Short mmCIF file of N, CA and C in Angstrom, two decimals:
data_model
loop_
_atom_site.label_atom_id
_atom_site.label_comp_id
_atom_site.label_asym_id
_atom_site.label_seq_id
_atom_site.Cartn_x
_atom_site.Cartn_y
_atom_site.Cartn_z
N UNK A 97 -50.74 -97.24 35.34
CA UNK A 97 -51.61 -98.42 35.33
C UNK A 97 -53.06 -98.07 35.63
N UNK A 98 -53.26 -96.99 36.38
CA UNK A 98 -54.62 -96.63 36.76
C UNK A 98 -55.48 -96.30 35.54
N UNK A 99 -54.96 -95.49 34.64
CA UNK A 99 -55.71 -95.13 33.44
C UNK A 99 -56.01 -96.35 32.59
N UNK A 100 -55.01 -97.21 32.44
CA UNK A 100 -55.18 -98.42 31.66
C UNK A 100 -56.23 -99.34 32.29
N UNK A 101 -56.15 -99.52 33.60
CA UNK A 101 -57.09 -100.40 34.30
C UNK A 101 -58.53 -99.87 34.19
N UNK A 102 -58.70 -98.57 34.29
CA UNK A 102 -60.03 -97.97 34.15
C UNK A 102 -60.58 -98.24 32.75
N UNK A 103 -59.73 -98.11 31.73
CA UNK A 103 -60.18 -98.35 30.36
C UNK A 103 -60.54 -99.82 30.16
N UNK A 104 -59.73 -100.72 30.71
CA UNK A 104 -60.03 -102.15 30.62
C UNK A 104 -61.38 -102.43 31.27
N UNK A 105 -61.59 -101.87 32.46
CA UNK A 105 -62.86 -102.07 33.17
C UNK A 105 -64.03 -101.59 32.31
N UNK A 106 -63.90 -100.39 31.73
CA UNK A 106 -64.98 -99.84 30.90
C UNK A 106 -65.21 -100.69 29.65
N UNK A 107 -64.13 -101.17 29.05
CA UNK A 107 -64.25 -101.98 27.83
C UNK A 107 -64.93 -103.32 28.07
N UNK A 108 -64.80 -103.85 29.28
CA UNK A 108 -65.35 -105.18 29.56
C UNK A 108 -66.53 -105.13 30.54
N UNK A 109 -67.08 -103.96 30.76
CA UNK A 109 -68.21 -103.81 31.67
C UNK A 109 -69.35 -104.72 31.23
N UNK A 110 -69.88 -105.47 32.17
CA UNK A 110 -70.98 -106.38 31.88
C UNK A 110 -70.54 -107.72 31.31
N UNK A 111 -69.24 -107.95 31.26
CA UNK A 111 -68.72 -109.19 30.67
C UNK A 111 -67.80 -109.92 31.65
N UNK A 112 -67.54 -111.16 31.29
CA UNK A 112 -66.53 -111.92 32.03
C UNK A 112 -65.22 -111.78 31.25
N UNK A 113 -64.13 -111.62 31.98
CA UNK A 113 -62.82 -111.40 31.37
C UNK A 113 -61.81 -112.38 31.94
N UNK A 114 -61.12 -113.06 31.05
CA UNK A 114 -60.00 -113.92 31.44
C UNK A 114 -58.72 -113.12 31.23
N UNK A 115 -58.04 -112.82 32.31
CA UNK A 115 -56.76 -112.11 32.23
C UNK A 115 -55.65 -113.15 32.32
N UNK A 116 -54.89 -113.26 31.24
CA UNK A 116 -53.78 -114.21 31.17
C UNK A 116 -52.50 -113.43 31.47
N UNK A 117 -51.89 -113.73 32.60
CA UNK A 117 -50.68 -113.02 33.01
C UNK A 117 -49.48 -113.88 32.64
N UNK A 118 -48.64 -113.29 31.80
CA UNK A 118 -47.43 -113.98 31.37
C UNK A 118 -46.37 -113.85 32.47
N UNK A 119 -46.01 -114.98 33.03
CA UNK A 119 -45.06 -114.99 34.14
C UNK A 119 -43.68 -115.40 33.64
N UNK A 120 -42.65 -115.13 34.40
CA UNK A 120 -42.71 -114.41 35.67
C UNK A 120 -42.78 -112.90 35.51
N UNK A 121 -42.38 -112.36 34.36
CA UNK A 121 -42.27 -110.92 34.20
C UNK A 121 -43.57 -110.16 34.33
N UNK A 122 -44.68 -110.70 33.87
CA UNK A 122 -45.95 -109.98 33.89
C UNK A 122 -46.66 -109.99 35.22
N UNK A 123 -46.14 -110.74 36.19
CA UNK A 123 -46.83 -110.86 37.47
C UNK A 123 -47.01 -109.50 38.15
N UNK A 124 -45.95 -108.72 38.23
CA UNK A 124 -46.01 -107.44 38.93
C UNK A 124 -46.95 -106.46 38.20
N UNK A 125 -46.82 -106.38 36.89
CA UNK A 125 -47.70 -105.53 36.10
C UNK A 125 -49.15 -106.00 36.22
N UNK A 126 -49.37 -107.31 36.15
CA UNK A 126 -50.71 -107.86 36.33
C UNK A 126 -51.30 -107.50 37.67
N UNK A 127 -50.47 -107.51 38.70
CA UNK A 127 -50.93 -107.13 40.03
C UNK A 127 -51.32 -105.66 40.08
N UNK A 128 -50.54 -104.80 39.43
CA UNK A 128 -50.88 -103.37 39.38
C UNK A 128 -52.23 -103.16 38.69
N UNK A 129 -52.44 -103.86 37.58
CA UNK A 129 -53.71 -103.76 36.85
C UNK A 129 -54.86 -104.24 37.74
N UNK A 130 -54.67 -105.37 38.40
CA UNK A 130 -55.70 -105.91 39.29
C UNK A 130 -56.05 -104.92 40.39
N UNK A 131 -55.04 -104.38 41.06
CA UNK A 131 -55.28 -103.43 42.16
C UNK A 131 -56.01 -102.19 41.65
N UNK A 132 -55.60 -101.68 40.50
CA UNK A 132 -56.24 -100.48 39.96
C UNK A 132 -57.68 -100.76 39.54
N UNK A 133 -57.95 -101.95 39.00
CA UNK A 133 -59.33 -102.31 38.66
C UNK A 133 -60.19 -102.44 39.91
N UNK A 134 -59.62 -103.02 40.97
CA UNK A 134 -60.37 -103.13 42.23
C UNK A 134 -60.66 -101.75 42.83
N UNK A 135 -59.68 -100.85 42.75
CA UNK A 135 -59.88 -99.48 43.25
C UNK A 135 -60.99 -98.79 42.45
N UNK A 136 -60.99 -98.99 41.13
CA UNK A 136 -62.02 -98.38 40.29
C UNK A 136 -63.38 -98.97 40.62
N UNK A 137 -63.42 -100.26 40.84
CA UNK A 137 -64.69 -100.92 41.22
C UNK A 137 -65.20 -100.32 42.53
N UNK A 138 -64.32 -100.13 43.51
CA UNK A 138 -64.72 -99.52 44.78
C UNK A 138 -65.24 -98.10 44.58
N UNK A 139 -64.64 -97.40 43.66
CA UNK A 139 -65.02 -96.01 43.39
C UNK A 139 -66.41 -95.92 42.75
N UNK A 140 -66.67 -96.76 41.76
CA UNK A 140 -67.95 -96.66 41.05
C UNK A 140 -69.05 -97.50 41.68
N UNK A 141 -68.70 -98.45 42.51
CA UNK A 141 -69.64 -99.32 43.22
C UNK A 141 -70.75 -99.85 42.31
N UNK A 142 -70.40 -100.80 41.42
CA UNK A 142 -71.40 -101.36 40.50
C UNK A 142 -72.57 -101.98 41.27
N UNK A 143 -73.76 -101.74 40.77
CA UNK A 143 -74.98 -102.24 41.42
C UNK A 143 -75.50 -103.54 40.81
N UNK A 144 -74.93 -103.93 39.64
CA UNK A 144 -75.39 -105.15 38.99
C UNK A 144 -74.25 -105.75 38.17
N UNK A 145 -74.46 -106.96 37.69
CA UNK A 145 -73.46 -107.63 36.86
C UNK A 145 -73.21 -106.86 35.57
N UNK A 146 -74.22 -106.13 35.08
CA UNK A 146 -74.07 -105.35 33.86
C UNK A 146 -73.14 -104.15 34.05
N UNK A 147 -72.93 -103.74 35.29
CA UNK A 147 -72.07 -102.60 35.60
C UNK A 147 -70.68 -103.05 36.07
N UNK A 148 -70.49 -104.34 36.20
CA UNK A 148 -69.25 -104.88 36.77
C UNK A 148 -68.49 -105.69 35.72
N UNK A 149 -67.30 -106.09 36.07
CA UNK A 149 -66.50 -107.00 35.25
C UNK A 149 -66.17 -108.21 36.12
N UNK A 150 -66.50 -109.37 35.63
CA UNK A 150 -66.17 -110.60 36.35
C UNK A 150 -64.84 -111.11 35.79
N UNK A 151 -63.85 -111.16 36.66
CA UNK A 151 -62.49 -111.47 36.22
C UNK A 151 -62.04 -112.82 36.75
N UNK A 152 -61.41 -113.57 35.85
CA UNK A 152 -60.70 -114.78 36.27
C UNK A 152 -59.28 -114.66 35.75
N UNK A 153 -58.36 -115.34 36.40
CA UNK A 153 -56.94 -115.21 36.05
C UNK A 153 -56.35 -116.55 35.65
N UNK A 154 -55.41 -116.46 34.73
CA UNK A 154 -54.65 -117.62 34.29
C UNK A 154 -53.19 -117.17 34.20
N UNK A 155 -52.31 -117.90 34.84
CA UNK A 155 -50.89 -117.57 34.81
C UNK A 155 -50.19 -118.52 33.85
N UNK A 156 -49.46 -117.95 32.90
CA UNK A 156 -48.81 -118.76 31.87
C UNK A 156 -47.35 -118.38 31.74
N UNK A 157 -46.57 -119.37 31.35
CA UNK A 157 -45.15 -119.13 31.11
C UNK A 157 -44.79 -119.71 29.74
N UNK A 158 -44.13 -118.88 28.93
CA UNK A 158 -43.57 -119.35 27.67
C UNK A 158 -42.10 -119.60 27.90
N UNK A 159 -41.60 -120.72 27.45
CA UNK A 159 -40.20 -121.06 27.66
C UNK A 159 -39.40 -120.85 26.39
N UNK A 160 -38.78 -119.66 26.28
CA UNK A 160 -37.88 -119.47 25.16
C UNK A 160 -36.72 -118.54 25.49
N UNK A 161 -36.66 -118.05 26.72
CA UNK A 161 -35.62 -117.09 27.05
C UNK A 161 -34.43 -117.75 27.72
N UNK A 162 -33.24 -117.45 27.27
CA UNK A 162 -32.01 -117.89 27.90
C UNK A 162 -31.08 -116.69 27.92
N UNK A 163 -30.69 -116.25 29.10
CA UNK A 163 -29.83 -115.07 29.24
C UNK A 163 -30.37 -113.88 28.45
N UNK A 164 -31.64 -113.58 28.67
CA UNK A 164 -32.38 -112.48 28.05
C UNK A 164 -32.32 -112.47 26.52
N UNK A 165 -32.16 -113.64 25.92
CA UNK A 165 -32.21 -113.75 24.46
C UNK A 165 -33.57 -114.24 24.03
N UNK A 166 -33.83 -114.18 22.73
CA UNK A 166 -35.11 -114.61 22.19
C UNK A 166 -34.86 -115.18 20.80
N UNK A 167 -35.12 -116.48 20.65
CA UNK A 167 -34.80 -117.16 19.40
C UNK A 167 -35.86 -116.99 18.32
N UNK A 168 -36.99 -116.44 18.63
CA UNK A 168 -38.01 -116.25 17.62
C UNK A 168 -39.22 -117.13 17.89
N UNK A 169 -40.32 -116.88 17.17
CA UNK A 169 -41.58 -117.56 17.45
C UNK A 169 -41.52 -119.06 17.25
N UNK A 170 -40.67 -119.53 16.37
CA UNK A 170 -40.61 -120.97 16.15
C UNK A 170 -40.01 -121.71 17.34
N UNK A 171 -39.35 -120.98 18.25
CA UNK A 171 -38.76 -121.60 19.43
C UNK A 171 -39.58 -121.38 20.69
N UNK A 172 -40.62 -120.56 20.63
CA UNK A 172 -41.49 -120.34 21.77
C UNK A 172 -42.38 -121.56 21.95
N UNK A 173 -42.47 -122.05 23.16
CA UNK A 173 -43.26 -123.25 23.43
C UNK A 173 -44.57 -122.85 24.10
N UNK A 174 -45.68 -123.20 23.48
CA UNK A 174 -47.01 -122.93 24.02
C UNK A 174 -47.71 -124.25 24.29
N UNK A 175 -47.98 -124.51 25.52
CA UNK A 175 -48.73 -125.71 25.88
C UNK A 175 -50.09 -125.28 26.40
N UNK A 176 -50.91 -124.78 25.52
CA UNK A 176 -52.21 -124.23 25.90
C UNK A 176 -53.30 -125.27 25.70
N UNK A 177 -54.40 -125.09 26.45
CA UNK A 177 -55.56 -125.96 26.33
C UNK A 177 -56.71 -125.17 25.73
N UNK A 178 -57.36 -125.69 24.70
CA UNK A 178 -58.46 -124.96 24.05
C UNK A 178 -59.54 -124.51 25.03
N UNK A 179 -59.88 -125.33 26.01
CA UNK A 179 -60.97 -124.99 26.93
C UNK A 179 -60.64 -123.78 27.81
N UNK A 180 -59.36 -123.43 27.92
CA UNK A 180 -59.00 -122.24 28.69
C UNK A 180 -59.45 -120.96 28.00
N UNK A 181 -59.60 -120.97 26.67
CA UNK A 181 -59.82 -119.75 25.90
C UNK A 181 -61.10 -119.73 25.07
N UNK A 182 -61.60 -120.87 24.68
CA UNK A 182 -62.76 -120.93 23.77
C UNK A 182 -63.96 -120.19 24.35
N UNK A 183 -64.52 -119.28 23.55
CA UNK A 183 -65.72 -118.57 23.95
C UNK A 183 -65.53 -117.52 25.04
N UNK A 184 -64.31 -117.12 25.31
CA UNK A 184 -64.04 -116.17 26.40
C UNK A 184 -63.46 -114.87 25.86
N UNK A 185 -63.63 -113.81 26.63
CA UNK A 185 -62.94 -112.55 26.39
C UNK A 185 -61.58 -112.66 27.07
N UNK A 186 -60.53 -112.59 26.29
CA UNK A 186 -59.18 -112.84 26.80
C UNK A 186 -58.34 -111.57 26.70
N UNK A 187 -57.67 -111.26 27.80
CA UNK A 187 -56.71 -110.16 27.83
C UNK A 187 -55.37 -110.73 28.28
N UNK A 188 -54.37 -110.68 27.41
CA UNK A 188 -53.03 -111.15 27.74
C UNK A 188 -52.24 -109.97 28.30
N UNK A 189 -51.70 -110.14 29.49
CA UNK A 189 -50.94 -109.10 30.17
C UNK A 189 -49.48 -109.51 30.21
N UNK A 190 -48.64 -108.65 29.65
CA UNK A 190 -47.20 -108.93 29.58
C UNK A 190 -46.47 -107.64 29.93
N UNK A 191 -45.39 -107.76 30.66
CA UNK A 191 -44.68 -106.55 31.09
C UNK A 191 -44.04 -105.80 29.94
N UNK A 192 -43.51 -106.52 28.94
CA UNK A 192 -42.80 -105.84 27.86
C UNK A 192 -43.06 -106.51 26.52
N UNK A 193 -43.26 -105.68 25.52
CA UNK A 193 -43.32 -106.14 24.14
C UNK A 193 -41.96 -105.79 23.56
N UNK A 194 -41.10 -106.79 23.46
CA UNK A 194 -39.71 -106.58 23.07
C UNK A 194 -39.52 -106.99 21.61
N UNK A 195 -39.15 -108.22 21.37
CA UNK A 195 -38.96 -108.67 19.98
C UNK A 195 -40.29 -109.02 19.32
N UNK A 196 -41.29 -109.34 20.13
CA UNK A 196 -42.60 -109.71 19.60
C UNK A 196 -42.77 -111.19 19.34
N UNK A 197 -41.70 -111.95 19.44
CA UNK A 197 -41.76 -113.37 19.09
C UNK A 197 -42.69 -114.17 20.00
N UNK A 198 -42.59 -113.99 21.30
CA UNK A 198 -43.41 -114.80 22.20
C UNK A 198 -44.88 -114.42 22.10
N UNK A 199 -45.18 -113.13 22.04
CA UNK A 199 -46.58 -112.74 21.97
C UNK A 199 -47.20 -113.13 20.63
N UNK A 200 -46.43 -113.07 19.58
CA UNK A 200 -46.92 -113.49 18.26
C UNK A 200 -47.33 -114.96 18.29
N UNK A 201 -46.50 -115.79 18.85
CA UNK A 201 -46.80 -117.22 18.95
C UNK A 201 -48.02 -117.46 19.83
N UNK A 202 -48.07 -116.81 20.98
CA UNK A 202 -49.19 -116.99 21.89
C UNK A 202 -50.50 -116.54 21.27
N UNK A 203 -50.50 -115.40 20.60
CA UNK A 203 -51.72 -114.90 19.95
C UNK A 203 -52.20 -115.88 18.89
N UNK A 204 -51.29 -116.41 18.09
CA UNK A 204 -51.67 -117.39 17.06
C UNK A 204 -52.34 -118.60 17.70
N UNK A 205 -51.78 -119.09 18.79
CA UNK A 205 -52.33 -120.28 19.46
C UNK A 205 -53.70 -119.97 20.05
N UNK A 206 -53.81 -118.86 20.79
CA UNK A 206 -55.09 -118.52 21.43
C UNK A 206 -56.16 -118.26 20.38
N UNK A 207 -55.85 -117.56 19.31
CA UNK A 207 -56.84 -117.29 18.26
C UNK A 207 -57.37 -118.58 17.65
N UNK A 208 -56.54 -119.60 17.58
CA UNK A 208 -56.98 -120.87 17.00
C UNK A 208 -58.04 -121.55 17.88
N UNK A 209 -58.16 -121.13 19.15
CA UNK A 209 -59.14 -121.70 20.08
C UNK A 209 -60.45 -120.93 20.12
N UNK A 210 -60.60 -119.93 19.25
CA UNK A 210 -61.85 -119.18 19.07
C UNK A 210 -62.35 -118.46 20.32
N UNK A 211 -61.55 -117.54 20.87
CA UNK A 211 -62.09 -116.72 21.96
C UNK A 211 -63.09 -115.72 21.40
N UNK A 212 -63.96 -115.18 22.24
CA UNK A 212 -64.89 -114.13 21.82
C UNK A 212 -64.09 -112.90 21.41
N UNK A 213 -63.09 -112.55 22.23
CA UNK A 213 -62.20 -111.43 21.91
C UNK A 213 -60.82 -111.75 22.48
N UNK A 214 -59.81 -111.12 21.89
CA UNK A 214 -58.44 -111.31 22.35
C UNK A 214 -57.71 -109.97 22.23
N UNK A 215 -57.28 -109.45 23.37
CA UNK A 215 -56.55 -108.19 23.41
C UNK A 215 -55.29 -108.38 24.24
N UNK A 216 -54.37 -107.41 24.12
CA UNK A 216 -53.12 -107.47 24.87
C UNK A 216 -52.89 -106.17 25.61
N UNK A 217 -52.22 -106.27 26.74
CA UNK A 217 -51.81 -105.11 27.53
C UNK A 217 -50.33 -105.24 27.83
N UNK A 218 -49.58 -104.21 27.50
CA UNK A 218 -48.13 -104.18 27.78
C UNK A 218 -47.82 -102.96 28.63
N UNK A 219 -47.01 -103.15 29.63
CA UNK A 219 -46.52 -102.01 30.39
C UNK A 219 -45.58 -101.19 29.51
N UNK A 220 -44.67 -101.88 28.82
CA UNK A 220 -43.67 -101.23 27.98
C UNK A 220 -43.71 -101.80 26.58
N UNK A 221 -43.78 -100.94 25.59
CA UNK A 221 -43.63 -101.36 24.19
C UNK A 221 -42.28 -100.82 23.74
N UNK A 222 -41.35 -101.74 23.57
CA UNK A 222 -40.00 -101.34 23.16
C UNK A 222 -40.00 -101.11 21.65
N UNK A 223 -39.37 -100.04 21.24
CA UNK A 223 -39.26 -99.74 19.81
C UNK A 223 -37.97 -100.37 19.29
N UNK A 224 -38.13 -101.47 18.57
CA UNK A 224 -36.96 -102.10 17.95
C UNK A 224 -37.33 -102.71 16.60
N UNK A 225 -36.32 -102.98 15.82
CA UNK A 225 -36.52 -103.46 14.45
C UNK A 225 -37.23 -104.80 14.43
N UNK A 226 -36.94 -105.68 15.38
CA UNK A 226 -37.56 -107.01 15.36
C UNK A 226 -39.07 -106.94 15.51
N UNK A 227 -39.58 -106.16 16.48
CA UNK A 227 -41.03 -106.15 16.65
C UNK A 227 -41.73 -105.32 15.58
N UNK A 228 -41.03 -104.42 14.93
CA UNK A 228 -41.64 -103.68 13.83
C UNK A 228 -42.00 -104.59 12.67
N UNK A 229 -41.25 -105.68 12.50
CA UNK A 229 -41.55 -106.61 11.42
C UNK A 229 -42.87 -107.33 11.64
N UNK A 230 -43.34 -107.41 12.89
CA UNK A 230 -44.63 -108.04 13.17
C UNK A 230 -45.80 -107.07 12.97
N UNK A 231 -45.50 -105.76 12.90
CA UNK A 231 -46.53 -104.74 12.72
C UNK A 231 -47.69 -104.92 13.70
N UNK A 232 -47.36 -105.14 14.96
CA UNK A 232 -48.37 -105.36 15.99
C UNK A 232 -48.18 -104.36 17.12
N UNK A 233 -49.28 -103.80 17.57
CA UNK A 233 -49.27 -102.93 18.74
C UNK A 233 -50.33 -103.43 19.70
N UNK A 234 -50.01 -103.42 20.98
CA UNK A 234 -50.97 -103.86 21.97
C UNK A 234 -52.20 -102.98 22.01
N UNK A 235 -53.26 -103.52 22.55
CA UNK A 235 -54.50 -102.76 22.69
C UNK A 235 -54.41 -101.75 23.83
N UNK A 236 -53.62 -102.09 24.83
CA UNK A 236 -53.37 -101.21 25.97
C UNK A 236 -51.86 -101.14 26.16
N UNK A 237 -51.30 -99.94 26.12
CA UNK A 237 -49.85 -99.78 26.24
C UNK A 237 -49.58 -98.72 27.30
N UNK A 238 -48.74 -99.08 28.28
CA UNK A 238 -48.37 -98.12 29.31
C UNK A 238 -47.53 -97.00 28.73
N UNK A 239 -46.43 -97.36 28.10
CA UNK A 239 -45.61 -96.37 27.43
C UNK A 239 -44.64 -97.04 26.47
N UNK A 240 -44.11 -96.25 25.57
CA UNK A 240 -43.10 -96.70 24.62
C UNK A 240 -41.73 -96.36 25.18
N UNK A 241 -40.75 -97.19 24.86
CA UNK A 241 -39.38 -96.89 25.30
C UNK A 241 -38.42 -97.20 24.15
N UNK A 242 -37.25 -96.59 24.20
CA UNK A 242 -36.26 -96.83 23.15
C UNK A 242 -35.72 -98.25 23.22
N UNK A 243 -35.00 -98.64 22.22
CA UNK A 243 -34.44 -99.99 22.15
C UNK A 243 -33.18 -100.07 23.03
N UNK A 244 -33.41 -99.99 24.33
CA UNK A 244 -32.35 -100.13 25.33
C UNK A 244 -32.74 -101.25 26.28
N UNK A 245 -31.87 -101.57 27.21
CA UNK A 245 -32.13 -102.66 28.13
C UNK A 245 -32.80 -102.13 29.39
N UNK A 246 -33.95 -102.72 29.75
CA UNK A 246 -34.72 -102.29 30.92
C UNK A 246 -34.67 -103.36 32.00
N UNK A 247 -34.70 -102.91 33.24
CA UNK A 247 -34.86 -103.81 34.37
C UNK A 247 -35.89 -103.21 35.31
N UNK A 248 -36.47 -104.05 36.14
CA UNK A 248 -37.46 -103.62 37.12
C UNK A 248 -38.87 -103.86 36.64
N UNK A 249 -39.79 -103.85 37.58
CA UNK A 249 -41.22 -104.03 37.27
C UNK A 249 -41.44 -105.32 36.47
N UNK A 250 -40.75 -106.37 36.88
CA UNK A 250 -40.89 -107.67 36.22
C UNK A 250 -39.84 -107.96 35.18
N UNK A 251 -39.11 -106.95 34.74
CA UNK A 251 -38.05 -107.16 33.74
C UNK A 251 -36.73 -107.38 34.49
N UNK A 252 -35.97 -108.35 34.01
CA UNK A 252 -34.82 -108.77 34.79
C UNK A 252 -33.54 -108.78 33.98
N UNK A 253 -32.45 -108.96 34.69
CA UNK A 253 -31.15 -109.26 34.09
C UNK A 253 -30.73 -110.57 34.71
N UNK A 254 -30.88 -111.66 33.96
CA UNK A 254 -30.57 -113.01 34.46
C UNK A 254 -31.20 -113.28 35.82
N UNK A 255 -32.49 -112.95 35.92
CA UNK A 255 -33.33 -113.15 37.10
C UNK A 255 -33.08 -112.17 38.24
N UNK A 256 -32.22 -111.20 38.07
CA UNK A 256 -31.99 -110.17 39.09
C UNK A 256 -32.75 -108.90 38.72
N UNK A 257 -33.14 -108.14 39.73
CA UNK A 257 -33.79 -106.82 39.60
C UNK A 257 -35.25 -106.88 39.17
N UNK A 258 -35.82 -108.05 39.00
CA UNK A 258 -37.22 -108.19 38.60
C UNK A 258 -38.15 -107.58 39.64
N UNK A 259 -37.74 -107.56 40.90
CA UNK A 259 -38.59 -107.12 41.99
C UNK A 259 -38.65 -105.60 42.17
N UNK A 260 -37.86 -104.85 41.44
CA UNK A 260 -37.89 -103.39 41.57
C UNK A 260 -39.27 -102.86 41.22
N UNK A 261 -39.73 -101.85 41.95
CA UNK A 261 -41.05 -101.28 41.69
C UNK A 261 -41.01 -100.20 40.61
N UNK A 262 -39.86 -99.92 40.12
CA UNK A 262 -39.70 -98.91 39.07
C UNK A 262 -38.88 -99.53 37.93
N UNK A 263 -38.81 -98.82 36.83
CA UNK A 263 -38.07 -99.31 35.66
C UNK A 263 -36.80 -98.50 35.51
N UNK A 264 -35.71 -99.19 35.31
CA UNK A 264 -34.43 -98.56 35.03
C UNK A 264 -34.04 -98.92 33.60
N UNK A 265 -33.47 -97.96 32.90
CA UNK A 265 -33.02 -98.20 31.53
C UNK A 265 -31.52 -98.02 31.49
N UNK A 266 -30.86 -99.05 30.97
CA UNK A 266 -29.41 -99.02 30.84
C UNK A 266 -29.06 -98.60 29.42
N UNK A 267 -28.09 -97.73 29.31
CA UNK A 267 -27.66 -97.36 27.97
C UNK A 267 -26.33 -98.00 27.63
N UNK A 268 -25.87 -98.92 28.47
CA UNK A 268 -24.64 -99.65 28.19
C UNK A 268 -24.89 -101.15 28.25
#
């Protein structure tokens, strides 16, 4: 997360950034990014607004998951407000890019509100057939993983194991 947070800070230096954390899974990853950006800020000690990043946070939840399933973008519910995104630099933080359905829907909705910029950060980009059909890759990716089941670092199994500070991959 440190390398990613430093790059985010450099990319948005001198700008205001709205970080949209997709909850509940993205909370832990969002916190890691926040802490690493604060550490970087302490390290470089910006002397002016042009050397700093002004960050605001928005926590959002998409409702489409039942027992770790995903019905597709037409079933993802986005209740967004245009004023949250219009004219802003937006970074959507999500713990995992799995099927791609929820992020595809969210990106479509946010883009319709005319942000200045819209980027995504994923801790894990899962390699699977469903997300390949969207041909989308995040702007910031922690790492790629095989099409297996992950838990920890915000990823859960029916709401269990989300609190683990590490990621476990099940092959069964």
